[in-house]
């Protein structure tokens, strides 16, 4: 049987550090730190819940990040 693939490393970053930032500044910061995919969504939006390496998610209200999670 083949071994399971090793997922690529993702940035060593503190997701909570993005809360309170302006959404544009958070996007620039995340990309500069190596995140492949940056997803900004409004509160209550339906999302797929699969875990994706290299993706960071921002919940944005009134232009400000109110929640952040990885995957």
Short mmCIF file of N, CA and C in Angstrom, two decimals:
data_model
loop_
_atom_site.label_atom_id
_atom_site.label_comp_id
_atom_site.label_asym_id
_atom_site.label_seq_id
_atom_site.Cartn_x
_atom_site.Cartn_y
_atom_site.Cartn_z
N UNK A 1 0.84 -1.16 0.00
CA UNK A 1 0.00 0.00 0.00
C UNK A 1 0.90 1.24 0.00
N UNK A 2 0.49 2.23 -0.74
CA UNK A 2 1.25 3.49 -0.81
C UNK A 2 1.09 4.26 0.49
N UNK A 3 2.13 5.00 0.82
CA UNK A 3 2.06 5.83 2.03
C UNK A 3 1.23 7.08 1.75
N UNK A 4 0.72 7.66 2.82
CA UNK A 4 -0.04 8.90 2.69
C UNK A 4 0.90 10.04 2.35
N UNK A 5 0.46 10.94 1.48
CA UNK A 5 1.32 12.08 1.14
C UNK A 5 1.50 13.01 2.32
N UNK A 6 2.64 13.63 2.39
CA UNK A 6 2.91 14.61 3.44
C UNK A 6 2.41 15.97 2.96
N UNK A 7 1.49 16.59 3.70
CA UNK A 7 1.00 17.90 3.25
C UNK A 7 2.11 18.94 3.33
N UNK A 8 2.03 19.94 2.47
CA UNK A 8 3.05 20.99 2.51
C UNK A 8 2.96 21.78 3.81
N UNK A 9 4.09 22.31 4.22
CA UNK A 9 4.10 23.14 5.44
C UNK A 9 3.35 24.43 5.16
N UNK A 10 2.68 24.92 6.17
CA UNK A 10 2.02 26.21 6.03
C UNK A 10 2.69 27.21 6.96
N UNK A 11 2.47 28.49 6.75
CA UNK A 11 3.14 29.50 7.57
C UNK A 11 2.89 29.30 9.06
N UNK A 12 3.92 29.56 9.83
CA UNK A 12 3.81 29.52 11.29
C UNK A 12 3.34 30.91 11.71
N UNK A 13 2.04 31.06 11.83
CA UNK A 13 1.43 32.37 12.03
C UNK A 13 0.33 32.25 13.07
N UNK A 14 0.11 33.30 13.84
CA UNK A 14 -0.93 33.33 14.85
C UNK A 14 -2.20 33.93 14.25
N UNK A 15 -3.21 33.10 14.03
CA UNK A 15 -4.45 33.57 13.41
C UNK A 15 -5.11 34.68 14.23
N UNK A 16 -5.03 34.60 15.53
CA UNK A 16 -5.66 35.61 16.38
C UNK A 16 -5.05 37.00 16.19
N UNK A 17 -3.84 37.08 15.68
CA UNK A 17 -3.18 38.37 15.49
C UNK A 17 -3.84 39.20 14.40
N UNK A 18 -4.66 38.58 13.56
CA UNK A 18 -5.32 39.30 12.47
C UNK A 18 -6.62 39.97 12.92
N UNK A 19 -7.19 39.49 14.02
CA UNK A 19 -8.46 40.06 14.51
C UNK A 19 -8.25 41.52 14.88
N UNK A 20 -9.12 42.37 14.35
CA UNK A 20 -9.04 43.80 14.60
C UNK A 20 -8.36 44.58 13.50
N UNK A 21 -7.70 43.88 12.57
CA UNK A 21 -7.04 44.57 11.46
C UNK A 21 -8.05 44.92 10.37
N UNK A 22 -7.75 45.96 9.62
CA UNK A 22 -8.50 46.29 8.42
C UNK A 22 -8.35 45.11 7.45
N UNK A 23 -9.41 44.75 6.73
CA UNK A 23 -9.37 43.55 5.90
C UNK A 23 -8.29 43.62 4.81
N UNK A 24 -8.06 44.79 4.22
CA UNK A 24 -7.01 44.90 3.20
C UNK A 24 -5.62 44.71 3.81
N UNK A 25 -5.39 45.29 4.98
CA UNK A 25 -4.10 45.13 5.65
C UNK A 25 -3.89 43.68 6.06
N UNK A 26 -4.94 43.02 6.53
CA UNK A 26 -4.85 41.61 6.91
C UNK A 26 -4.51 40.75 5.70
N UNK A 27 -5.14 41.03 4.57
CA UNK A 27 -4.87 40.29 3.34
C UNK A 27 -3.41 40.44 2.92
N UNK A 28 -2.92 41.68 2.90
CA UNK A 28 -1.52 41.92 2.52
C UNK A 28 -0.56 41.22 3.48
N UNK A 29 -0.85 41.31 4.77
CA UNK A 29 0.02 40.69 5.77
C UNK A 29 0.04 39.17 5.60
N UNK A 30 -1.12 38.58 5.40
CA UNK A 30 -1.20 37.12 5.26
C UNK A 30 -0.43 36.65 4.03
N UNK A 31 -0.59 37.34 2.92
CA UNK A 31 0.13 36.95 1.69
C UNK A 31 1.63 37.14 1.85
N UNK A 32 2.04 38.20 2.54
CA UNK A 32 3.48 38.42 2.74
C UNK A 32 4.09 37.37 3.66
N UNK A 33 3.27 36.74 4.50
CA UNK A 33 3.76 35.70 5.40
C UNK A 33 3.68 34.30 4.79
N UNK A 34 3.23 34.21 3.55
CA UNK A 34 3.29 32.95 2.84
C UNK A 34 2.01 32.17 2.68
N UNK A 35 0.86 32.73 3.05
CA UNK A 35 -0.41 32.01 2.86
C UNK A 35 -0.73 31.96 1.38
N UNK A 36 -1.05 30.77 0.86
CA UNK A 36 -1.37 30.60 -0.56
C UNK A 36 -2.76 31.14 -0.88
N UNK A 37 -3.70 30.92 0.00
CA UNK A 37 -5.08 31.34 -0.22
C UNK A 37 -5.56 32.14 0.97
N UNK A 38 -6.10 33.33 0.69
CA UNK A 38 -6.67 34.18 1.73
C UNK A 38 -8.14 34.36 1.38
N UNK A 39 -9.01 33.95 2.31
CA UNK A 39 -10.45 34.00 2.05
C UNK A 39 -11.10 34.93 3.07
N UNK A 40 -11.76 35.98 2.58
CA UNK A 40 -12.48 36.92 3.45
C UNK A 40 -13.97 36.75 3.19
N UNK A 41 -14.73 36.53 4.26
CA UNK A 41 -16.16 36.27 4.13
C UNK A 41 -16.95 37.08 5.15
N UNK A 42 -18.21 37.40 4.83
CA UNK A 42 -19.05 38.09 5.80
C UNK A 42 -19.56 37.08 6.84
N UNK A 43 -20.02 37.57 7.99
CA UNK A 43 -20.57 36.67 9.01
C UNK A 43 -21.79 35.92 8.49
N UNK A 44 -21.89 34.66 8.86
CA UNK A 44 -23.05 33.86 8.51
C UNK A 44 -23.02 33.25 7.12
N UNK A 45 -21.97 33.50 6.35
CA UNK A 45 -21.89 32.95 5.00
C UNK A 45 -21.65 31.44 5.08
N UNK A 46 -22.33 30.69 4.22
CA UNK A 46 -22.11 29.25 4.16
C UNK A 46 -20.79 28.98 3.46
N UNK A 47 -19.98 28.12 4.07
CA UNK A 47 -18.66 27.79 3.54
C UNK A 47 -18.46 26.29 3.51
N UNK A 48 -17.60 25.86 2.60
CA UNK A 48 -17.16 24.48 2.66
C UNK A 48 -16.24 24.35 3.87
N UNK A 49 -16.26 23.21 4.51
CA UNK A 49 -15.49 23.06 5.75
C UNK A 49 -14.29 22.13 5.60
N UNK A 50 -13.90 21.79 4.37
CA UNK A 50 -12.73 20.94 4.22
C UNK A 50 -11.48 21.73 4.63
N UNK A 51 -10.55 21.03 5.22
CA UNK A 51 -9.31 21.68 5.64
C UNK A 51 -8.38 21.76 4.44
N UNK A 52 -7.88 22.95 4.15
CA UNK A 52 -6.94 23.13 3.06
C UNK A 52 -5.66 23.74 3.61
N UNK A 53 -4.57 23.05 3.41
CA UNK A 53 -3.27 23.58 3.84
C UNK A 53 -2.98 24.85 3.06
N UNK A 54 -2.42 25.82 3.74
CA UNK A 54 -2.04 27.07 3.09
C UNK A 54 -3.16 28.08 2.94
N UNK A 55 -4.32 27.81 3.57
CA UNK A 55 -5.43 28.77 3.47
C UNK A 55 -5.71 29.38 4.84
N UNK A 56 -5.90 30.70 4.84
CA UNK A 56 -6.32 31.41 6.04
C UNK A 56 -7.64 32.10 5.73
N UNK A 57 -8.55 32.09 6.69
CA UNK A 57 -9.89 32.62 6.51
C UNK A 57 -10.13 33.79 7.44
N UNK A 58 -10.75 34.84 6.91
CA UNK A 58 -11.11 36.01 7.70
C UNK A 58 -12.61 36.20 7.65
N UNK A 59 -13.22 36.37 8.81
CA UNK A 59 -14.60 36.85 8.85
C UNK A 59 -14.50 38.36 8.96
N UNK A 60 -15.14 39.07 8.05
CA UNK A 60 -14.99 40.52 7.97
C UNK A 60 -16.35 41.19 8.16
N UNK A 61 -16.39 42.13 9.11
CA UNK A 61 -17.58 42.95 9.36
C UNK A 61 -17.17 44.41 9.28
N UNK A 62 -17.86 45.19 8.46
CA UNK A 62 -17.58 46.62 8.31
C UNK A 62 -16.11 46.89 8.02
N UNK A 63 -15.49 46.03 7.20
CA UNK A 63 -14.11 46.23 6.78
C UNK A 63 -13.06 45.79 7.78
N UNK A 64 -13.47 45.19 8.90
CA UNK A 64 -12.54 44.77 9.94
C UNK A 64 -12.64 43.26 10.18
N UNK A 65 -11.49 42.62 10.36
CA UNK A 65 -11.46 41.20 10.65
C UNK A 65 -11.97 40.98 12.07
N UNK A 66 -13.03 40.16 12.21
CA UNK A 66 -13.59 39.88 13.53
C UNK A 66 -13.31 38.46 13.99
N UNK A 67 -12.88 37.61 13.06
CA UNK A 67 -12.55 36.22 13.38
C UNK A 67 -11.58 35.72 12.32
N UNK A 68 -10.68 34.84 12.71
CA UNK A 68 -9.71 34.30 11.77
C UNK A 68 -9.45 32.85 12.13
N UNK A 69 -9.35 32.00 11.10
CA UNK A 69 -9.02 30.60 11.33
C UNK A 69 -8.24 30.06 10.13
N UNK A 70 -7.53 28.98 10.36
CA UNK A 70 -6.66 28.38 9.36
C UNK A 70 -7.36 27.17 8.76
N UNK A 71 -7.12 26.95 7.49
CA UNK A 71 -7.65 25.76 6.82
C UNK A 71 -8.67 26.12 5.87
#
